[in-house]
Coordinates of C-alpha atoms in Angstrom, one line a residue:
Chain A
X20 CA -138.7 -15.7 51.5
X21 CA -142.1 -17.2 52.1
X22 CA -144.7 -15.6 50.0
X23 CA -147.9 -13.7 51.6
X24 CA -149.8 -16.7 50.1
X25 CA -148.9 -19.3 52.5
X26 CA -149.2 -17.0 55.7
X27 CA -152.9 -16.8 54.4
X28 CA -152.9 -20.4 54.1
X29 CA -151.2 -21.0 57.1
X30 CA -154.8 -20.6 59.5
X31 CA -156.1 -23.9 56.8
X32 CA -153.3 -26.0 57.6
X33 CA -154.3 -26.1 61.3
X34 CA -156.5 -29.2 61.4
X35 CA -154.4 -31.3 59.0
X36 CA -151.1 -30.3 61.5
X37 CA -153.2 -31.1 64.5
X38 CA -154.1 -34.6 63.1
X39 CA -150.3 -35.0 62.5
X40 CA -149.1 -34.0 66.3
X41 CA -151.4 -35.6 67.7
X42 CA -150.9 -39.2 65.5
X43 CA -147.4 -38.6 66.8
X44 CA -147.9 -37.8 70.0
X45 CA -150.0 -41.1 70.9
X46 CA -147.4 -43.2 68.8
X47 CA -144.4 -41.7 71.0
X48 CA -146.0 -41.1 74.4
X49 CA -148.5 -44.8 74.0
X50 CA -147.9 -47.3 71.3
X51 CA -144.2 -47.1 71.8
X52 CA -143.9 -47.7 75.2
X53 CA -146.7 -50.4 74.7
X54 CA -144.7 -52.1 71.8
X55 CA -141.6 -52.1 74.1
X56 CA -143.7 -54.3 76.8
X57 CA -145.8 -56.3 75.3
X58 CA -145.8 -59.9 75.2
X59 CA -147.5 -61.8 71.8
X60 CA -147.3 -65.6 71.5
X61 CA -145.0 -66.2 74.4
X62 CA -142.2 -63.7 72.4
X63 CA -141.1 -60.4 74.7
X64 CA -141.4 -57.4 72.6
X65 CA -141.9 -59.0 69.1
X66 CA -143.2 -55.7 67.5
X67 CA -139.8 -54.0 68.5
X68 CA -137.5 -56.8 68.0
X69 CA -138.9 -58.8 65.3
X70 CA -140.3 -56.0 63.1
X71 CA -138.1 -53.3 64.3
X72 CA -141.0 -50.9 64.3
X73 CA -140.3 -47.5 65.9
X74 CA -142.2 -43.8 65.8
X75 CA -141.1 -43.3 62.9
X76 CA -141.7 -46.5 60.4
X77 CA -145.6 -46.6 62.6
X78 CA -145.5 -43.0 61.9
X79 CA -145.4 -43.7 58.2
X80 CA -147.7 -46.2 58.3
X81 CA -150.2 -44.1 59.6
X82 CA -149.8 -41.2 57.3
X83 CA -149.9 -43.9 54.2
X84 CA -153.4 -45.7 56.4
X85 CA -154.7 -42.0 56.4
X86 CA -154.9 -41.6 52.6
X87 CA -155.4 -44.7 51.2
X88 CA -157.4 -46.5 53.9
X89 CA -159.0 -44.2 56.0
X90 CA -159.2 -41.2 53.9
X91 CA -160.2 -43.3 50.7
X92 CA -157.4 -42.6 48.4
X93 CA -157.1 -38.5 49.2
X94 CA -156.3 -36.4 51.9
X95 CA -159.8 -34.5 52.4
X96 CA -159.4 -30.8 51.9
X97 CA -159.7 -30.3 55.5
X98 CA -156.1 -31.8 56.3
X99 CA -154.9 -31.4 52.8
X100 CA -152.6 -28.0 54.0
X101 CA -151.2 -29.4 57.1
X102 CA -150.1 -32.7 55.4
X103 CA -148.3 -30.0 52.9
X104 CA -146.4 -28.5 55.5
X105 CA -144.4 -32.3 55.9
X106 CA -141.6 -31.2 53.4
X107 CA -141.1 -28.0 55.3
X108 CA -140.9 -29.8 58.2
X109 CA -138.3 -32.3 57.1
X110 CA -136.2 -29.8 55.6
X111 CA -136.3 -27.9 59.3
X112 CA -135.1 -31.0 61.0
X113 CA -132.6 -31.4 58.0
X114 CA -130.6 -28.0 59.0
X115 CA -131.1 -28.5 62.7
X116 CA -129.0 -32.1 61.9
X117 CA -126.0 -29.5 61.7
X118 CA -126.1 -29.4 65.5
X119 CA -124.6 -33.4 65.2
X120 CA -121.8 -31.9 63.1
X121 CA -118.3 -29.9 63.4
X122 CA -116.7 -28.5 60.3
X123 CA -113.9 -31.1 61.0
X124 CA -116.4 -33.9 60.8
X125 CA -118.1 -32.7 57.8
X126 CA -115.1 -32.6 55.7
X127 CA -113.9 -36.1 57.1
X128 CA -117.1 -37.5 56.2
X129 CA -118.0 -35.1 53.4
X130 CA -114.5 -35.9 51.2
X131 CA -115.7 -39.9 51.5
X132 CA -119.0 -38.6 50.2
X133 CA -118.3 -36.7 47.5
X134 CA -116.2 -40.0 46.2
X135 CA -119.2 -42.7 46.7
X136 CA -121.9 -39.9 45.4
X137 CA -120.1 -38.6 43.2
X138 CA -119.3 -42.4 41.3
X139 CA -122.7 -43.6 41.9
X140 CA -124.6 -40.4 40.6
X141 CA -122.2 -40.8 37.1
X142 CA -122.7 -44.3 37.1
X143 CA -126.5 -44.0 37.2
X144 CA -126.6 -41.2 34.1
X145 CA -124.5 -43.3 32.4
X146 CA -126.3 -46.3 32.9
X147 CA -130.4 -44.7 32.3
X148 CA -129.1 -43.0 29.3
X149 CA -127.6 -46.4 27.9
X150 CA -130.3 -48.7 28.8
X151 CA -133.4 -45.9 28.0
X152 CA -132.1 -45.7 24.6
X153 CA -131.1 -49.3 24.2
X154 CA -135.2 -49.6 25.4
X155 CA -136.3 -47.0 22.4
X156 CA -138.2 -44.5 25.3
X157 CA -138.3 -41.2 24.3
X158 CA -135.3 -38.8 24.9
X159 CA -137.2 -36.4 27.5
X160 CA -138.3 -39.6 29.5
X161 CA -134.8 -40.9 29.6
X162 CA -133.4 -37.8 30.3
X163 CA -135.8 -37.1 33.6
X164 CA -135.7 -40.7 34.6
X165 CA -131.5 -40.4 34.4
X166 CA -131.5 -37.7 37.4
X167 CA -134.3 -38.8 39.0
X168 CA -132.5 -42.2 39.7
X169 CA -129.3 -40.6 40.1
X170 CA -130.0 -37.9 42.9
X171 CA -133.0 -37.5 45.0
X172 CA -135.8 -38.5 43.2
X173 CA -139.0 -36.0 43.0
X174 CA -136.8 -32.7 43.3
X175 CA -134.3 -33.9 40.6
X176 CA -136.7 -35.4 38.3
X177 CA -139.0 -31.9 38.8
X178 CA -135.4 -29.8 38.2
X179 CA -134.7 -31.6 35.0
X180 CA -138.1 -31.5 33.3
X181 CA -138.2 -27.9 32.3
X182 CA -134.6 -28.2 30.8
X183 CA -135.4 -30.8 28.2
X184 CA -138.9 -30.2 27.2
X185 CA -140.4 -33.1 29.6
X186 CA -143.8 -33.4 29.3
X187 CA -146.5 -33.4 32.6
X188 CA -147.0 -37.4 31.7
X189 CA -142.9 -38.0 32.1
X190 CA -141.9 -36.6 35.3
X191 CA -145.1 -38.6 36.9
X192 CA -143.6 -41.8 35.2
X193 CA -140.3 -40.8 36.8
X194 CA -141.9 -40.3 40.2
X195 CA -144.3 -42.8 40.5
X196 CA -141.2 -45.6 39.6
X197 CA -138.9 -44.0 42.2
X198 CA -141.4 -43.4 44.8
X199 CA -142.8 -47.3 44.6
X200 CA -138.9 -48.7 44.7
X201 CA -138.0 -46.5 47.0
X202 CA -140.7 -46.7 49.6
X203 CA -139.9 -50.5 49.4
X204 CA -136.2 -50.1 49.9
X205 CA -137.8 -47.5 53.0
X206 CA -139.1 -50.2 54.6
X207 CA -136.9 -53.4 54.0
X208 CA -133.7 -51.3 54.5
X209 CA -133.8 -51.6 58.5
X210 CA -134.7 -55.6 58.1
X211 CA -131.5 -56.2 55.8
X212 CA -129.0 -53.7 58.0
X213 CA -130.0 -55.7 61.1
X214 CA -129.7 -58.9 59.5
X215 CA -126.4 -58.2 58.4
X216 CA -125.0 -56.2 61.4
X217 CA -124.2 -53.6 60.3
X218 CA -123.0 -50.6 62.2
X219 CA -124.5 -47.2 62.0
X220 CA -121.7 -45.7 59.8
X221 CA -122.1 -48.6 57.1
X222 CA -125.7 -48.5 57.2
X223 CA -125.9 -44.7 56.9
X224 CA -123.8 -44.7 54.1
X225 CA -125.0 -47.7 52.5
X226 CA -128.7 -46.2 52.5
X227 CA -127.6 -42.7 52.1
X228 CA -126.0 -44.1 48.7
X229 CA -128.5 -46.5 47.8
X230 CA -131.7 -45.0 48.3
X231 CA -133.0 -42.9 45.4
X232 CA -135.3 -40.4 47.4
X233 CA -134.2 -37.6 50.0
X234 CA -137.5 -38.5 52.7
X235 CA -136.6 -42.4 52.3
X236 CA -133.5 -41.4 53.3
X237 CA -134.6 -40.6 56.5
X238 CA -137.1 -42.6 57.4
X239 CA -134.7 -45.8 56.4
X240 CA -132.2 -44.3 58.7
X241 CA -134.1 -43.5 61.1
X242 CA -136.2 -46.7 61.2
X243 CA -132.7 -48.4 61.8
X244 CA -131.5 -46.5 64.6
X245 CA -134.0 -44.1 66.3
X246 CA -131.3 -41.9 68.1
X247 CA -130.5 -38.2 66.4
X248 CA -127.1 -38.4 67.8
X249 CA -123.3 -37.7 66.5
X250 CA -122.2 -41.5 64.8
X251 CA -126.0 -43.0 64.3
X252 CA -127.1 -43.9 60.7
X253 CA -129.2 -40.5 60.6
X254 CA -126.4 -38.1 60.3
X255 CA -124.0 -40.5 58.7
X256 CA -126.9 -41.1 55.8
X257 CA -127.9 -37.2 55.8
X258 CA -124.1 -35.7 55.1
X259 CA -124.5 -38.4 51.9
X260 CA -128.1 -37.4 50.8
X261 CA -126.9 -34.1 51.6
X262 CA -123.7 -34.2 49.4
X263 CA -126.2 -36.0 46.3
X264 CA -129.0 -33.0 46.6
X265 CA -126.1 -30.5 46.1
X266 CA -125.1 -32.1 43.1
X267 CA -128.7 -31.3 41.3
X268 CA -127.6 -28.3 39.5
X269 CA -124.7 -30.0 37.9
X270 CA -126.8 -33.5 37.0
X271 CA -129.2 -31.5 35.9
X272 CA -126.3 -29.4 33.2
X273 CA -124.8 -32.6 32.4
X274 CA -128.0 -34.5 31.3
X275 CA -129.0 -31.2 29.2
X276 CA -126.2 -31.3 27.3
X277 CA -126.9 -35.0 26.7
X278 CA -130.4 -33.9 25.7
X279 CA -129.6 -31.3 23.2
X280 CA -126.4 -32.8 21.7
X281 CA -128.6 -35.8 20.2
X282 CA -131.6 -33.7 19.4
X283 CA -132.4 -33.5 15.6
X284 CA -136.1 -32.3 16.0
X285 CA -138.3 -30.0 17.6
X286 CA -140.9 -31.7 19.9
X287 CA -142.4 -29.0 22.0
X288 CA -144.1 -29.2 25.1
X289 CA -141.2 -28.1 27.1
X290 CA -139.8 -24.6 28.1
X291 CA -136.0 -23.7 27.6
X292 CA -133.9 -22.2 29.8
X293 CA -130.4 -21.4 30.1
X294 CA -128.3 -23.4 31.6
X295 CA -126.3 -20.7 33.6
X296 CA -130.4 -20.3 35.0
X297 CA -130.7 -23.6 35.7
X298 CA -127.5 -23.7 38.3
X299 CA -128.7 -20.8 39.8
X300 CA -132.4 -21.9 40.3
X301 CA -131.9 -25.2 41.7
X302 CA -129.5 -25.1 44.0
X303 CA -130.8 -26.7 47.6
X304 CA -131.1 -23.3 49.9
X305 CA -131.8 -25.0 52.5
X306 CA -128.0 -27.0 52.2
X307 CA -126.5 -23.1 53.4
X308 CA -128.9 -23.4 56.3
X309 CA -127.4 -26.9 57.3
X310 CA -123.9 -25.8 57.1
X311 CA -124.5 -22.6 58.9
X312 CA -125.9 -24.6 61.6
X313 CA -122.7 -26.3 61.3
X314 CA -120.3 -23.5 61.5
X315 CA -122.3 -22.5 64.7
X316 CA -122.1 -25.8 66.6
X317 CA -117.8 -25.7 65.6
X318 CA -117.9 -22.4 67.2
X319 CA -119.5 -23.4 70.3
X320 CA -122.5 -21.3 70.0
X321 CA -124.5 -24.1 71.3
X322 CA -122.3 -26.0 73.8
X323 CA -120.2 -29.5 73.5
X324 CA -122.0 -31.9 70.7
X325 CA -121.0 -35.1 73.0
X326 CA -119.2 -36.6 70.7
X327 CA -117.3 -40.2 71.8
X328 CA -114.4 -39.5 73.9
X329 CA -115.1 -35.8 74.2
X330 CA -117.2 -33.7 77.1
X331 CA -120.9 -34.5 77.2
X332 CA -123.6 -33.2 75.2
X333 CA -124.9 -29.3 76.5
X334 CA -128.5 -28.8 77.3
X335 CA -129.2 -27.4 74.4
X336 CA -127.5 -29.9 72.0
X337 CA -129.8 -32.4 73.9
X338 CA -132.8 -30.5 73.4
X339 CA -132.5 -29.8 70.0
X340 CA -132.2 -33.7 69.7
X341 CA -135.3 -34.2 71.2
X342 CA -137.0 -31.0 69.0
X343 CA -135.3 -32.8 66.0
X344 CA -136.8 -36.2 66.7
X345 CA -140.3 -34.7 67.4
X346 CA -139.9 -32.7 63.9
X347 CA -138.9 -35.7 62.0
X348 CA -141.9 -37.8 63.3
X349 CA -144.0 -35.5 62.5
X350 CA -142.7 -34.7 59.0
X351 CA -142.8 -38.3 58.2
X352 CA -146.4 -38.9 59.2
X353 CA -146.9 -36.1 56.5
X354 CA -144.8 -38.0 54.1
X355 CA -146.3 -41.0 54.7
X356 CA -149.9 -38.9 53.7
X357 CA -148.4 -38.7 50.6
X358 CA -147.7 -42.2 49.8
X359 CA -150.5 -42.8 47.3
X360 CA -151.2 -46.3 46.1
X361 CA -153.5 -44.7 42.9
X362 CA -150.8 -42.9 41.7
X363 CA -147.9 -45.0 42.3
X364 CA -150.2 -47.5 39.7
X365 CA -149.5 -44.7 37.0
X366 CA -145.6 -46.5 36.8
X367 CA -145.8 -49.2 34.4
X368 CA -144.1 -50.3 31.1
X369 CA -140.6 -49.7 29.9
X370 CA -140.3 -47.1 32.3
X371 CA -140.6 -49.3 35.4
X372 CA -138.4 -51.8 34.0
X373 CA -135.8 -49.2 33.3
X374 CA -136.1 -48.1 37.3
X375 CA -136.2 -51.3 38.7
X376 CA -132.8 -52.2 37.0
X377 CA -131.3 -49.0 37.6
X378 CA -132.4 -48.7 41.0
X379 CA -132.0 -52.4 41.9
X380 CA -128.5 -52.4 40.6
X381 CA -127.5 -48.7 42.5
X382 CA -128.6 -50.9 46.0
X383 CA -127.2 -53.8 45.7
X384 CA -123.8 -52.3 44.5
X385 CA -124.0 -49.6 47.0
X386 CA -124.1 -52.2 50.1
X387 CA -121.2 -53.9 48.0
X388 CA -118.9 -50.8 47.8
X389 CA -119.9 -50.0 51.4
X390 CA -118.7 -53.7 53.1
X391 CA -115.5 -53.4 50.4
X392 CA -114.4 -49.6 52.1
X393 CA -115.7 -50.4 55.1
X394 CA -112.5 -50.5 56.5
X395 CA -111.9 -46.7 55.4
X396 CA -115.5 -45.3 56.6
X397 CA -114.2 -42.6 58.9
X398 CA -116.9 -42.6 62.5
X399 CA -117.7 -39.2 63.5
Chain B
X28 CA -147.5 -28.2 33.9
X29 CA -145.7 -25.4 35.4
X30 CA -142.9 -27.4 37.5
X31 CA -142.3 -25.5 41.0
X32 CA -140.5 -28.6 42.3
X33 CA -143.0 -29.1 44.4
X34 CA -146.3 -31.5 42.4
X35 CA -147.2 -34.3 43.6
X36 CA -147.3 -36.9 40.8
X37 CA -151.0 -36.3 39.6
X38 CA -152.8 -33.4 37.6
X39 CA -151.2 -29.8 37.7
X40 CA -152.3 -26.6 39.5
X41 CA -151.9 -25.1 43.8
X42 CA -154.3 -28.1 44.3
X43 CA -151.5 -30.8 43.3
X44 CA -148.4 -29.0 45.1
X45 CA -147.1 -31.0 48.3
X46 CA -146.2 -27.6 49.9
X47 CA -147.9 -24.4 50.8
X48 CA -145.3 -22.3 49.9
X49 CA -144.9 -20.9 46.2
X50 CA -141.9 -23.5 45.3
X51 CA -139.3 -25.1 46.6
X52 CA -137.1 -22.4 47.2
X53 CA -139.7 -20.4 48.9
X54 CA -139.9 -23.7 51.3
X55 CA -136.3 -23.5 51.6
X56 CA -136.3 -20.3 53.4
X57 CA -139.3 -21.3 55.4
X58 CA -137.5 -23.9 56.8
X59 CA -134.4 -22.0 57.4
X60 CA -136.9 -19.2 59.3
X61 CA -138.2 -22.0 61.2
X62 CA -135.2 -23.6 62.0
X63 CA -133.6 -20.1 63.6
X64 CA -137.1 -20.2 65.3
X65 CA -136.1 -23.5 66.6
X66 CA -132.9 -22.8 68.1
X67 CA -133.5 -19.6 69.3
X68 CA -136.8 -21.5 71.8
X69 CA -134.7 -23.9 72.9
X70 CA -131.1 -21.6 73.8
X71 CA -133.7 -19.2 75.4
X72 CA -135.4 -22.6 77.6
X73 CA -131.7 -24.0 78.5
X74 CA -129.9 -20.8 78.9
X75 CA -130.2 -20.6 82.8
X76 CA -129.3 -24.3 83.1
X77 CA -126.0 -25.2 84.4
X78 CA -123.3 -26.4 82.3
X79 CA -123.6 -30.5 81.8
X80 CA -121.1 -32.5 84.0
X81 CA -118.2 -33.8 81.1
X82 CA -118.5 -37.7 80.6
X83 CA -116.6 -40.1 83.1
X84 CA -114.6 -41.6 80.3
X85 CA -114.0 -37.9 78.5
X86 CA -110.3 -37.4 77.6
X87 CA -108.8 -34.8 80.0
X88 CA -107.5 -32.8 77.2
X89 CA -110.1 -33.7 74.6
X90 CA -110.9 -30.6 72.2
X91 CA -114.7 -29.3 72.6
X92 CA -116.6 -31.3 69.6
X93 CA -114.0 -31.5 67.1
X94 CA -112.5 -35.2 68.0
X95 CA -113.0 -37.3 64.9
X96 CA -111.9 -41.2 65.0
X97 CA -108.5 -42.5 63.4
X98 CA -109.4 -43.7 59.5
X99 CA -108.5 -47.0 59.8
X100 CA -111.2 -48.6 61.5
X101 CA -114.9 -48.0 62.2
X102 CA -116.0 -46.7 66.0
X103 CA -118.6 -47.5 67.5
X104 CA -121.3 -45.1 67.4
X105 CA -122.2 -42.7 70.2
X106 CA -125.4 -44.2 70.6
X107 CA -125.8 -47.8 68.9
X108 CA -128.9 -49.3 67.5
X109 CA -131.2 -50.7 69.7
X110 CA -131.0 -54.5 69.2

């Protein structure tokens, strides 16, 4: 449960929440609807069309022209608490996805997952622990940078560090590689899924595959197709972040056994802990949150979901839709606050060549393994 | 650094944590709390609404939210990207 700490916080985060609804709220209710009209250069709604800019990729932008523009390079102590509620907010819109789910659907979709995450997160170990050592970095480095690749970025890399004596200087490496790929692949995602047609269901699968951090996830998905709605590329892309963010417990037992089997000296710097702790510690809460919401909506406890070819959406399904997209915008805004150019210069070196490969490769094959199966991608 | 899965990439300390909550499972439950909060606003707004009028092309018989397409091909989604 929440610790008294933050309640006493909370009253701080006020101005630095306000700044975030209200950025929101003037990108939704005025730029939008501005961006949908106007005329540049003779072309009818370039911004929209063109650049495929929505609330949520302007969102982003703004959070990222905050810090590093406006702000100077730091969020000034005044907004600093409310851009830390982002995460919280993220995860919030995360479990009310469940309402886009049944427990039919999940499973469907889920047993696809498990098969594409499953293959890419062993592929990605196997191929940072190959190439990391093949590059001479040191053992805790490769062994953060493997499940930070692998599954969803910051948490993973953050999961594994305490398990094989990672120092404070490798998990930023890990980070600051991941983050700069991945908010690249955030933003170029939506350009190459357009370009190439594809449907929601390919995308959200491709990107929910591809994509190496949970927030990017989003965004990309939700830069491509707006709508928070049973079959768009948000809750195709979520049950497969989803399915990857469960799988941090065991990632992070598989890569400590790689760490200590080949360990012939004591380094320091780390703490140890056991591996039964480790499974136990890490393992997503809020996940039960999301599928509890799922079990609700399969019951009917909030009306018919609308899915294609069945009754239409209740009241409340369609609210929570609109809750959920108001959430996520203002999440991202906070994530975009987070996006700092300073730090993501702290990558560099062997360790930036190791995630470019690694990550390059796990995009490129991803949208490669998603046109070859597309054919067996089961719409919900 | 004491890892709480929460840092952002620079120095260590409460100053450097991208949450307000003590870790990442603290946040967790925060956003499950809020979440329930969530829900429970907007059944309590819709819950003297009337029931929605079913689609015109629904299936007579169609099961309530458990229809899931055939495996062979890809649907189209409920609500398509705006092109």
């Amino acid at each position: 449960m929440s610790d008294t700490g933050f309640f006493q916080k909370l009253p701080r985060a006020l101005p630095g929440l306000a700044l975030i609804i209200i950025t929101m709220v003037v990108i939704r209710l005025w730029v939008e609807p501005w961006m949908a009209h106007t005329k540049v250069f003779g072309m009818q709604k370039p911004l929209t069309d063109a650049f495929h800019l929505n609330y949520i990729l302007l969102g982003i932008l703004m959070g990222l022209l905050y810090r590093n523009v406006i702000f100077g390079g730091k969020i000034p102590a005044i907004f600093d608490d409310g851009f830390k509620l982002s995460r919280l907010m993220i995860k919030t819109g995360i479990i009310l996805l469940g309402s886009l789910y049944t427990v039919q659907a999940i499973v469907q979709l889920g047993s696809m997952a498990i098969f594409l995450i499953g293959g890419f997160v062993i592929m990605t170990i196997v191929m940072v622990l190959w190439l990391g050592t093949a590059f001479g970095l040191d053992r805790s480095m490769i062994a953060v940078m493997a499940n930070a690749l692998s599954i969803c970025g910051v948490s993973a890399a953050v999961a594994t560090s305490p398990a094989v004596e990672a120092k404070a200087s490798h998990v930023a490496y890990a980070i600051a590689t991941i983050l700069g790929f991945g908010i690249l692949t955030m933003f170029i995602s939506p350009f190459i899924g357009h370009a190439l047609g594809l449907t929601d269901l390919q995308y959200g699968a491709w990107i929910g595959t591809g994509i190496l951090n949970s927030g990017q996830v989003l965004a990309a998905a939700l830069a491509f197709n707006p709508n928070v709605a049973p079959g768009t590329a948000v809750s195709v892309a979520e049950i497969w972040n989803i399915m990857r963010v469960i799988s941090i417990p065991f990632a992070v037992f598989a890569v400590t056994i790689w760490y200590w089997s080949g360990k012939t000296e004591d380094s320091g710097g780390g703490q140890k802990k056991s591996l039964g702790t480790l499974l136990v510690e890490k393992f997503p809460v809020f996940v039960i949150g999301f599928l509890a919401v799922v079990m609700l909506t399969s019951m009917g406890a909030f009306g018919d979901v609308g899915l294609k070819g069945g009754p239409a959406a209740s009241d409340t399904i369609k609210m929570l839709r609109v809750w959920m997209q108001w959430i996520f915008g203002f999440g991202l805004v906070g994530l975009g606050g987070y996006i700092s150019i300073a730090e993501l210069r702290q990558a560099g070196g062997t360790p930036l060549k190791l995630g470019l490969i690694v990550g390059v490769t796990k995009y490129v094959l991803a949208l490669l393994v998603v046109f070859a199966i597309k054919d067996y991608l089961v719409a919900i | 650094m004491a890892n709480t899965g929460s840092e952002t990439i620079g120095a260590a300390g409460d100053k450097s944590k991208m949450t307000l909550f003590k870790d990442d499972r603290a946040e967790d439950f925060g956003a499950i709390v809020v979440s329930i909060l969530v829900i429970a606003t907007v059944m309590v707004l819709t819950m003297n609404k009337p029931a929605a009028q079913p689609a015109p092309a629904a299936a007579p018989a169609a099961p309530a939210a458990t229809t899931v397409a055939p495996a062979t091909a890809p649907m189209a989604p409920a609500e398509p990207a705006k092109k």
